[in-house]
Amino acid sequence: MSGIQTAVDLRRGGFSWRSAGADRSGTPLVLLHGLTGSRWSWDPQVEAFGAERPVAAWDVPGYGDSDPLPGELSFAALGDAVAAFADVLGAERIHLAGLSFGGMIAQYAAVRHPQRIASLTLMSTSPKFGLDGTQPDEWRAARMAPLDEGLEPIDFAPRVMRAIAGPGISDAALDSQIRAASLVSSAGLRRSIEVLVTHDSRALLGSISAPTMCLVGALDDETPVAYSQAIADGVPGAVLHVVPGAGHLLNVEAPDAVNALLRSHIARTEEPT
């Protein structure tokens, strides 16, 4: 493995993404960000894995420079968009990792396009909205309120990111996630909020065939360990790792631990059988 690869922002086929290692061989790693994230949310992973293989962190449709999907947004459509993104990358199969909202999307992609998913990593996510009893209308109203007041996501990103991060997050890591939120439009966030409350993959988990790893921070109050445990219990052969000291922004709070676990998971799936 040689040195860190320079990451670049690309746009093609209606998608925008952050890329590194495009000239390398191997199955690409595709990274799906959270609700107020973007392609810039994954820099520790883009840099690390770009030295080993192609890696692409997308902007979900409607975020950044990615075109919004037509019609009413659904998780099925977002799962299909992952496969379309793989087509744009020229990849028959991908290693897929998603965090929070991105982890929800990844579940549907794995169900709807199993032949495209070489491995699946689900971080800081859930098998259903409202497992803790949160009511969809109340949650939606609270998150729409600042948008209804005319604010843009970047205006309230510092408060949101601080609230969901673990207490040990570094200033640099926190700043990186606030910067990532600058690519999120109010229109894109509104659509994502509306679809997020419809999430319920519990009946689908048993049909996921990709080798699956669940990662969650021990201090994650947004999507607690029990949520990832429920996914791991539902997906055949899935494994769960709890990362000490980390909150919801797992990939930047504990990048070394996340990268090591992700690297090992991918390597196991690529071992000759």
Short mmCIF file of C-alpha atoms in Angstrom, two decimals, residues 161-170 219 245-249 253:
data_model
loop_
_atom_site.label_atom_id
_atom_site.label_comp_id
_atom_site.label_asym_id
_atom_site.label_seq_id
_atom_site.Cartn_x
_atom_site.Cartn_y
_atom_site.Cartn_z
CA MET A 161 -23.63 18.00 15.16
CA ARG A 162 -22.62 18.84 18.71
CA ALA A 163 -25.83 17.26 20.04
CA ILE A 164 -25.35 13.91 18.30
CA ALA A 165 -21.58 13.59 18.71
CA GLY A 166 -19.92 11.91 21.64
CA PRO A 167 -18.27 14.11 24.26
CA GLY A 168 -14.77 13.22 23.06
CA ILE A 169 -15.11 14.40 19.46
CA SER A 170 -12.22 16.61 18.39
CA LEU A 219 -22.09 6.55 23.54
CA GLY A 245 -16.04 6.29 23.55
CA ALA A 246 -17.79 7.22 20.30
CA GLY A 247 -21.15 8.81 19.64
CA HIS A 248 -23.28 9.05 16.51
CA LEU A 249 -20.65 10.59 14.20
CA GLU A 253 -15.02 10.30 16.10
#
